[in-house]
mmCIF file of C-alpha atoms and ligand atoms in Angstrom:
data_model
loop_
_atom_site.group_PDB
_atom_site.id
_atom_site.type_symbol
_atom_site.label_atom_id
_atom_site.label_comp_id
_atom_site.label_asym_id
_atom_site.label_seq_id
_atom_site.Cartn_x
_atom_site.Cartn_y
_atom_site.Cartn_z
ATOM 1 C CA MET A 164 59.601 122.591 105.324
ATOM 2 C CA ASN A 165 56.599 124.818 105.510
ATOM 3 C CA ALA A 166 57.343 127.879 103.553
ATOM 4 C CA THR A 167 54.240 129.719 104.623
ATOM 5 C CA VAL A 168 55.308 130.678 108.189
ATOM 6 C CA PRO A 169 56.045 134.365 108.138
ATOM 7 C CA GLY A 170 59.084 135.662 110.018
ATOM 8 C CA THR A 171 59.408 133.283 112.834
ATOM 9 C CA GLN A 172 62.141 135.505 114.121
ATOM 10 C CA GLU A 173 59.349 137.755 115.209
ATOM 11 C CA ILE A 174 57.852 135.157 117.456
ATOM 12 C CA THR A 175 58.421 136.002 120.948
ATOM 13 C CA ILE A 176 59.683 133.299 123.415
ATOM 14 C CA ARG A 177 59.020 133.994 127.052
ATOM 15 C CA LYS A 178 57.612 132.467 130.241
ATOM 16 C CA CYS A 179 53.752 131.964 130.345
ATOM 17 C CA GLU A 180 51.747 134.187 132.935
ATOM 18 C CA GLY A 181 48.285 133.740 133.943
ATOM 19 C CA MET A 182 45.532 131.073 133.710
ATOM 20 C CA ASP A 183 44.552 131.830 130.048
ATOM 21 C CA GLU A 184 48.239 131.262 128.650
ATOM 22 C CA LEU A 185 48.560 128.113 130.834
ATOM 23 C CA ASN A 186 45.139 126.895 129.438
ATOM 24 C CA ALA A 187 46.498 127.774 125.921
ATOM 25 C CA CYS A 188 49.333 125.080 126.623
ATOM 26 C CA VAL A 189 46.793 122.603 127.677
ATOM 27 C CA ALA A 190 44.823 123.210 124.432
ATOM 28 C CA LEU A 191 47.964 122.947 122.315
ATOM 29 C CA GLN A 192 48.948 119.857 124.031
ATOM 30 C CA LYS A 193 45.666 118.172 122.827
ATOM 31 C CA GLU A 194 46.104 119.523 119.401
ATOM 32 C CA VAL A 195 49.618 118.294 118.959
ATOM 33 C CA TRP A 196 49.489 114.822 120.695
ATOM 34 C CA LYS A 197 45.704 114.352 120.056
ATOM 35 C CA PHE A 198 45.565 112.517 123.519
ATOM 36 C CA ASP A 199 42.565 111.175 125.164
ATOM 37 C CA ASP A 200 41.391 113.803 127.954
ATOM 38 C CA VAL A 201 42.600 111.297 130.629
ATOM 39 C CA ASP A 202 46.326 111.361 129.283
ATOM 40 C CA LEU A 203 46.501 115.172 129.182
ATOM 41 C CA VAL A 204 48.679 117.106 131.743
ATOM 42 C CA PRO A 205 45.921 119.426 133.321
ATOM 43 C CA LEU A 206 45.956 123.069 134.045
ATOM 44 C CA ARG A 207 46.387 122.396 137.711
ATOM 45 C CA MET A 208 49.748 120.627 136.815
ATOM 46 C CA PHE A 209 50.981 123.728 134.848
ATOM 47 C CA VAL A 210 49.927 125.933 137.925
ATOM 48 C CA VAL A 211 51.718 123.678 140.430
ATOM 49 C CA SER A 212 55.091 123.411 138.199
ATOM 50 C CA GLN A 213 55.202 127.269 138.102
ATOM 51 C CA LYS A 214 54.904 127.429 141.963
ATOM 52 C CA ILE A 215 57.568 124.835 142.608
ATOM 53 C CA GLY A 216 60.485 125.884 140.283
ATOM 54 C CA GLY A 217 59.431 124.229 137.026
ATOM 55 C CA GLN A 218 59.174 126.075 133.812
ATOM 56 C CA THR A 219 56.308 126.781 131.357
ATOM 57 C CA ILE A 220 57.855 128.854 128.366
ATOM 58 C CA GLY A 221 55.722 129.683 125.557
ATOM 59 C CA ALA A 222 56.376 130.711 121.813
ATOM 60 C CA PHE A 223 53.918 133.637 120.843
ATOM 61 C CA ASP A 224 52.753 134.831 117.649
ATOM 62 C CA GLY A 225 51.456 138.307 118.943
ATOM 63 C CA ASN A 226 49.286 137.002 121.641
ATOM 64 C CA GLU A 227 48.656 133.505 120.506
ATOM 65 C CA LEU A 228 50.615 130.652 121.856
ATOM 66 C CA ILE A 229 52.032 128.562 119.241
ATOM 67 C CA GLY A 230 54.538 126.432 120.959
ATOM 68 C CA PHE A 231 55.632 125.748 124.634
ATOM 69 C CA ALA A 232 58.140 123.763 126.825
ATOM 70 C CA PHE A 233 57.095 122.565 130.262
ATOM 71 C CA SER A 234 59.146 121.117 132.910
ATOM 72 C CA ILE A 235 59.021 119.952 136.620
ATOM 73 C CA PRO A 236 61.840 119.986 139.145
ATOM 74 C CA GLY A 237 63.207 116.390 140.010
ATOM 75 C CA SER A 238 65.852 115.053 142.509
ATOM 76 C CA ARG A 239 68.305 112.260 142.115
ATOM 77 C CA ALA A 240 70.907 111.145 144.507
ATOM 78 C CA GLY A 241 70.433 114.428 146.395
ATOM 79 C CA HIS A 242 70.772 116.551 143.314
ATOM 80 C CA ALA A 243 68.106 118.689 142.162
ATOM 81 C CA TYR A 244 67.587 118.873 138.295
ATOM 82 C CA LEU A 245 64.759 119.762 135.766
ATOM 83 C CA HIS A 246 62.744 117.143 134.035
ATOM 84 C CA SER A 247 61.386 118.674 130.766
ATOM 85 C CA HIS A 248 58.112 116.724 130.110
ATOM 86 C CA MET A 249 56.892 118.279 126.930
ATOM 87 C CA LEU A 250 58.050 120.401 124.058
ATOM 88 C CA ALA A 251 55.534 121.255 121.337
ATOM 89 C CA VAL A 252 55.211 123.499 118.341
ATOM 90 C CA ARG A 253 52.087 123.897 116.335
ATOM 91 C CA ASP A 254 52.269 121.799 112.965
ATOM 92 C CA SER A 255 52.215 124.852 110.737
ATOM 93 C CA PHE A 256 55.296 126.713 112.691
ATOM 94 C CA ARG A 257 57.467 123.653 112.717
ATOM 95 C CA ASN A 258 61.080 123.330 111.306
ATOM 96 C CA HIS A 259 61.734 127.187 111.747
ATOM 97 C CA GLY A 260 63.946 126.758 114.869
ATOM 98 C CA LEU A 261 61.225 127.236 117.388
ATOM 99 C CA GLY A 262 61.702 124.004 119.079
ATOM 100 C CA ARG A 263 65.389 124.771 119.582
ATOM 101 C CA ARG A 264 64.584 128.267 120.580
ATOM 102 C CA LEU A 265 62.320 126.950 123.282
ATOM 103 C CA LYS A 266 64.999 124.621 124.663
ATOM 104 C CA LEU A 267 67.504 127.351 124.826
ATOM 105 C CA ALA A 268 65.228 129.441 126.674
ATOM 106 C CA GLN A 269 64.806 126.600 129.104
ATOM 107 C CA ARG A 270 68.446 126.173 129.335
ATOM 108 C CA GLU A 271 69.162 129.859 129.970
ATOM 109 C CA ASP A 272 66.287 130.054 132.851
ATOM 110 C CA ALA A 273 67.718 126.675 134.425
ATOM 111 C CA ILE A 274 71.298 128.100 134.453
ATOM 112 C CA GLN A 275 69.927 131.188 136.218
ATOM 113 C CA GLN A 276 68.105 129.152 138.694
ATOM 114 C CA GLY A 277 71.380 127.147 139.319
ATOM 115 C CA PHE A 278 70.486 123.799 137.616
ATOM 116 C CA GLU A 279 73.189 121.935 136.016
ATOM 117 C CA LEU A 280 70.970 119.380 134.092
ATOM 118 C CA LEU A 281 67.819 119.230 132.314
ATOM 119 C CA GLU A 282 66.486 115.735 131.339
ATOM 120 C CA TRP A 283 63.644 114.544 129.064
ATOM 121 C CA THR A 284 62.528 111.292 127.383
ATOM 122 C CA PHE A 285 62.159 110.906 124.016
ATOM 123 C CA ASP A 286 61.122 108.193 121.428
ATOM 124 C CA PRO A 287 64.204 106.675 119.844
ATOM 125 C CA LEU A 288 62.067 105.815 116.642
ATOM 126 C CA GLU A 289 61.625 109.832 116.115
ATOM 127 C CA ILE A 290 64.354 110.732 113.698
ATOM 128 C CA LYS A 291 63.648 114.475 113.943
ATOM 129 C CA ASN A 292 63.635 114.574 117.735
ATOM 130 C CA ALA A 293 66.796 112.544 117.900
ATOM 131 C CA HIS A 294 68.441 115.073 115.539
ATOM 132 C CA LEU A 295 67.249 118.112 117.406
ATOM 133 C CA ASN A 296 68.420 116.565 120.942
ATOM 134 C CA LEU A 297 71.777 115.075 120.091
ATOM 135 C CA SER A 298 72.985 117.071 117.273
ATOM 136 C CA ARG A 299 71.463 120.512 117.545
ATOM 137 C CA LEU A 300 71.304 120.681 121.535
ATOM 138 C CA GLY A 301 74.217 118.693 122.540
ATOM 139 C CA ALA A 302 72.137 116.335 124.866
ATOM 140 C CA ILE A 303 73.489 112.700 125.451
ATOM 141 C CA ALA A 304 71.612 109.511 125.968
ATOM 142 C CA ARG A 305 72.769 106.527 127.959
ATOM 143 C CA ARG A 306 69.608 105.287 129.731
ATOM 144 C CA TYR A 307 66.874 103.313 127.897
ATOM 145 C CA SER A 308 63.247 102.813 129.380
ATOM 146 C CA VAL A 309 61.117 100.081 128.029
ATOM 147 C CA ASN A 310 57.431 100.911 127.732
ATOM 148 C CA HIS A 311 58.164 103.991 129.893
ATOM 149 C CA TYR A 312 54.421 105.330 130.002
ATOM 150 C CA GLY A 313 52.543 101.904 129.348
ATOM 151 C CA HIS A 314 49.940 102.317 126.830
ATOM 152 C CA SER A 315 49.589 105.831 125.029
ATOM 153 C CA SER A 316 46.407 107.040 123.489
ATOM 154 C CA SER A 317 48.531 109.452 121.118
ATOM 155 C CA PRO A 318 48.461 108.400 117.557
ATOM 156 C CA LEU A 319 52.022 109.472 117.273
ATOM 157 C CA GLN A 320 52.868 106.562 119.180
ATOM 158 C CA GLY A 321 51.271 104.319 116.596
ATOM 159 C CA GLY A 322 50.043 101.808 119.268
ATOM 160 C CA LEU A 323 53.703 100.647 119.902
ATOM 161 C CA PRO A 324 55.128 100.217 123.489
ATOM 162 C CA THR A 325 56.291 103.602 124.772
ATOM 163 C CA ASP A 326 60.176 102.920 124.707
ATOM 164 C CA ARG A 327 62.007 106.176 125.692
ATOM 165 C CA LEU A 328 65.659 107.249 125.707
ATOM 166 C CA VAL A 329 66.523 109.669 128.316
ATOM 167 C CA ALA A 330 68.220 112.713 127.125
ATOM 168 C CA GLU A 331 70.649 114.490 129.589
ATOM 169 C CA TRP A 332 71.323 117.958 128.709
ATOM 170 C CA TRP A 333 74.482 118.975 130.890
ATOM 171 C CA LEU A 334 73.862 122.614 130.565
ATOM 172 C CA THR A 335 77.379 123.940 131.131
ATOM 173 C CA SER A 336 79.194 120.627 129.913
ATOM 174 C CA LYS A 337 82.189 121.357 127.523
ATOM 175 C CA ARG A 338 80.305 119.388 124.892
ATOM 176 C CA VAL A 339 77.289 121.787 125.006
ATOM 177 C CA VAL A 340 79.059 125.032 125.336
ATOM 178 C CA ALA A 341 81.229 124.005 122.273
ATOM 179 C CA LEU A 342 78.137 123.170 120.323
ATOM 180 C CA LEU A 343 76.122 126.083 121.100
ATOM 181 C CA ASP A 344 78.632 129.007 121.594
ATOM 182 C CA ARG A 345 81.182 128.057 119.115
ATOM 183 C CA LYS A 346 79.092 125.683 116.730
ATOM 184 C CA GLU A 347 81.790 122.980 117.019
ATOM 185 C CA SER A 348 80.214 119.479 116.483
ATOM 186 C CA PRO A 349 81.507 116.847 119.160
ATOM 187 C CA LYS A 350 84.251 114.656 117.722
ATOM 188 C CA PHE A 351 84.528 111.055 119.130
ATOM 189 C CA PRO A 352 85.454 107.638 118.107
ATOM 190 C CA ILE A 353 82.256 105.892 116.786
ATOM 191 C CA GLU A 354 82.229 102.410 118.309
ATOM 192 C CA LYS A 355 78.401 101.746 117.452
ATOM 193 C CA ARG A 356 75.768 102.946 115.176
ATOM 194 C CA ILE A 357 71.923 102.201 115.579
ATOM 195 C CA GLU A 358 69.777 102.897 112.580
ATOM 196 C CA VAL A 359 66.347 103.940 111.977
ATOM 197 C CA PRO A 360 64.854 103.973 108.656
ATOM 198 C CA ALA A 361 63.125 106.954 107.197
ATOM 199 C CA GLN A 362 59.979 104.876 106.542
ATOM 200 C CA ILE A 363 59.278 104.342 110.451
ATOM 201 C CA TYR A 364 56.741 107.347 110.501
ATOM 202 C CA ALA A 365 54.669 105.677 107.528
ATOM 203 C CA TRP A 366 55.043 102.212 109.109
ATOM 204 C CA LYS A 367 53.890 103.631 112.624
ATOM 205 C CA ALA A 368 50.783 105.297 110.972
ATOM 206 C CA SER A 369 49.625 102.165 108.921
ATOM 207 C CA ALA A 370 48.082 99.302 110.476
ATOM 208 C CA ALA A 371 49.058 97.056 107.787
ATOM 209 C CA ASP A 372 52.856 98.166 108.235
ATOM 210 C CA ARG A 373 52.870 98.519 111.916
ATOM 211 C CA HIS A 374 54.719 95.334 112.499
ATOM 212 C CA LYS A 375 57.569 96.600 110.667
ATOM 213 C CA ALA A 376 57.928 99.674 113.083
ATOM 214 C CA ALA A 377 57.633 97.237 115.937
ATOM 215 C CA GLY A 378 60.318 95.101 114.512
ATOM 216 C CA ILE A 379 62.645 98.022 114.315
ATOM 217 C CA GLN A 380 61.722 99.016 117.859
ATOM 218 C CA LYS A 381 62.533 95.421 119.210
ATOM 219 C CA HIS A 382 65.774 95.196 117.535
ATOM 220 C CA ASN A 383 67.032 98.834 118.332
ATOM 221 C CA ARG A 384 66.021 98.340 122.081
ATOM 222 C CA GLU A 385 68.214 95.116 122.290
ATOM 223 C CA GLN A 386 71.043 97.133 120.562
ATOM 224 C CA PHE A 387 70.647 100.142 123.099
ATOM 225 C CA LEU A 388 70.368 98.055 126.259
ATOM 226 C CA SER A 389 73.389 95.941 125.321
ATOM 227 C CA ALA A 390 75.571 99.073 124.263
ATOM 228 C CA PHE A 391 74.506 100.890 127.467
ATOM 229 C CA SER A 392 75.291 98.086 129.543
ATOM 230 C CA GLN A 393 78.949 98.219 127.909
ATOM 231 C CA GLY A 394 79.358 101.803 128.966
ATOM 232 C CA LEU A 395 78.430 103.332 125.626
ATOM 233 C CA THR A 396 76.698 106.605 125.175
ATOM 234 C CA ALA A 397 74.659 108.181 122.217
ATOM 235 C CA LEU A 398 76.603 111.206 121.523
ATOM 236 C CA GLY A 399 75.762 111.906 117.907
ATOM 237 C CA TYR A 400 73.180 111.573 115.175
ATOM 238 C CA GLU A 401 73.529 111.352 111.563
ATOM 239 C CA ARG A 402 70.822 111.715 108.828
ATOM 240 C CA ASP A 403 71.413 110.893 105.276
ATOM 241 C CA SER A 404 70.054 112.290 101.977
ATOM 242 C CA GLN A 405 67.067 109.842 102.215
ATOM 243 C CA ASP A 406 66.235 110.996 105.820
ATOM 244 C CA ASN A 407 67.327 107.637 107.539
ATOM 245 C CA GLY A 408 68.855 108.170 110.749
ATOM 246 C CA ALA A 409 71.635 106.758 112.839
ATOM 247 C CA PHE A 410 72.492 107.017 116.544
ATOM 248 C CA LEU A 411 76.192 107.323 116.830
ATOM 249 C CA LEU A 412 77.562 105.783 120.076
ATOM 250 C CA GLY A 413 81.102 106.329 121.899
ATOM 251 C CA ARG A 414 82.613 107.108 125.115
ATOM 252 C CA TRP A 415 81.861 110.333 126.661
ATOM 253 C CA GLY A 416 85.184 112.032 127.791
ATOM 254 C CA GLU A 417 83.176 114.161 130.582
ATOM 255 C CA ASP A 418 82.182 112.869 134.055
ATOM 256 C CA TRP A 419 78.899 114.743 134.638
ATOM 257 C CA SER A 420 76.640 112.252 136.237
ATOM 258 C CA TYR A 421 74.112 112.121 139.109
ATOM 259 C CA ALA A 422 74.077 108.540 140.197
ATOM 260 C CA SER A 423 70.769 106.831 139.265
ATOM 261 C CA SER A 424 69.336 103.445 140.211
ATOM 262 C CA GLU A 425 67.228 103.440 137.007
HETATM 263 C C1 COA B 593 59.623 118.221 118.287
HETATM 264 C C2 COA B 593 59.121 119.693 117.859
HETATM 265 C C3 COA B 593 58.789 120.358 119.161
HETATM 266 C C4 COA B 593 60.253 120.361 117.258
HETATM 267 O O1 COA B 593 59.822 121.740 116.736
HETATM 268 P P1 COA B 593 60.474 122.454 115.678
HETATM 269 O O2 COA B 593 60.120 123.914 115.849
HETATM 270 O O3 COA B 593 59.856 121.849 114.289
HETATM 271 O O4 COA B 593 61.930 122.323 115.931
HETATM 272 P P2 COA B 593 63.232 122.997 115.108
HETATM 273 O O5 COA B 593 62.799 123.771 114.037
HETATM 274 O O6 COA B 593 63.849 123.801 116.160
HETATM 275 O O7 COA B 593 64.300 121.724 114.989
HETATM 276 C C5 COA B 593 63.722 120.616 114.000
HETATM 277 C C6 COA B 593 64.916 120.064 113.384
HETATM 278 O O8 COA B 593 64.521 118.731 112.887
HETATM 279 C C7 COA B 593 64.882 118.849 111.420
HETATM 280 N N1 COA B 593 63.895 117.884 110.878
HETATM 281 C C8 COA B 593 62.579 118.123 110.271
HETATM 282 N N2 COA B 593 62.130 116.978 109.803
HETATM 283 C C9 COA B 593 62.893 115.967 109.984
HETATM 284 C C10 COA B 593 62.952 114.475 109.809
HETATM 285 N N3 COA B 593 61.790 113.934 109.106
HETATM 286 N N4 COA B 593 63.951 113.955 109.872
HETATM 287 C C11 COA B 593 65.015 114.455 110.550
HETATM 288 N N5 COA B 593 65.121 115.761 110.913
HETATM 289 C C12 COA B 593 64.099 116.545 110.650
HETATM 290 C C13 COA B 593 64.769 120.184 111.128
HETATM 291 O O9 COA B 593 65.628 120.300 109.778
HETATM 292 C C14 COA B 593 65.437 120.861 112.177
HETATM 293 O O10 COA B 593 66.841 120.616 112.206
HETATM 294 P P3 COA B 593 67.867 121.710 111.698
HETATM 295 O O11 COA B 593 67.712 122.886 112.759
HETATM 296 O O12 COA B 593 69.243 121.102 111.807
HETATM 297 O O13 COA B 593 67.664 122.051 110.295
HETATM 298 C C15 COA B 593 57.907 119.521 116.911
HETATM 299 O O14 COA B 593 58.098 118.782 115.864
HETATM 300 C C16 COA B 593 56.623 118.814 117.594
HETATM 301 O O15 COA B 593 55.821 119.763 118.249
HETATM 302 N N6 COA B 593 56.424 117.508 117.570
HETATM 303 C C17 COA B 593 55.436 116.806 118.131
HETATM 304 C C18 COA B 593 55.651 116.701 119.701
HETATM 305 C C19 COA B 593 56.838 116.064 119.912
HETATM 306 O O16 COA B 593 57.435 115.233 119.425
HETATM 307 N N7 COA B 593 57.526 116.800 120.988
HETATM 308 C C20 COA B 593 58.884 116.235 121.491
HETATM 309 C C21 COA B 593 58.844 115.069 122.535
HETATM 310 S S1 COA B 593 58.166 115.694 124.099
#
């Protein structure tokens, strides 16, 4: 944890306004993902998103943008929803709840706009993101996309295929309301665990050990695809004292769904 961040409660979360703030999002995107320019979401896309019902919500330390959440509207089987494409917090401000606060602001705005669903994809090898998405926000995952974006220039990907889980955040589901309003963690019979070792970050970052990360990715991909084909859903996430992670899969009792051909 970074102890040098002063009073993150004083950081303001609000919608970005004007070109300068949107430009700051593009710059922070480059800082966080270290993408080649060709992979960056450009300023124009942030402008378009604002005009078509998307969201660009920023976290501000004074006037300085230190985090943002960006989404665009989507449609599936006749239902409009929001697809959150990026969530970023500057490295030195992480692990103080800002990522969660940005997501909660997305939720509030989405509900006000009449949306039921916010979706995003995340790398199932990222233990931190899985914990935030499933355990802290109450998203679920029951779809797996193999090499979703093709090759990525971001070093965060470590040169591996861009496999992604789809997080579905059913904004007013019983599960989400119980977790956020009443701090009740969902209880369900666990039918399967899919594990991610804490060393995954080091393995991805090292050319010599990358094959170990690739092996876990391949193994877990098969596990997820098989579990999802049997109707299981990732409903929980567990971390142990050594920071190993495990997806907990079971059957979701609620019937929120927009039929999908994916
Ligand atoms: C993902 C990201 C936005 C989260 O922002 P953040 O402000 O650090 O998030 P929060 O502080 O709200 O929550 C982080 C949680 O992960 C936990 N965490 C931190 N390191 C962890 C690790 N190695 N393993 C597991 N959990 C970890 C924190 O303890 C916290 O959980 P808690 O609230 O239960 O204590 C930020 O890490 C980031 O910008 N990452 C790079 C870009 C990215 O991956 N974006 C998301 C995909 S688009």
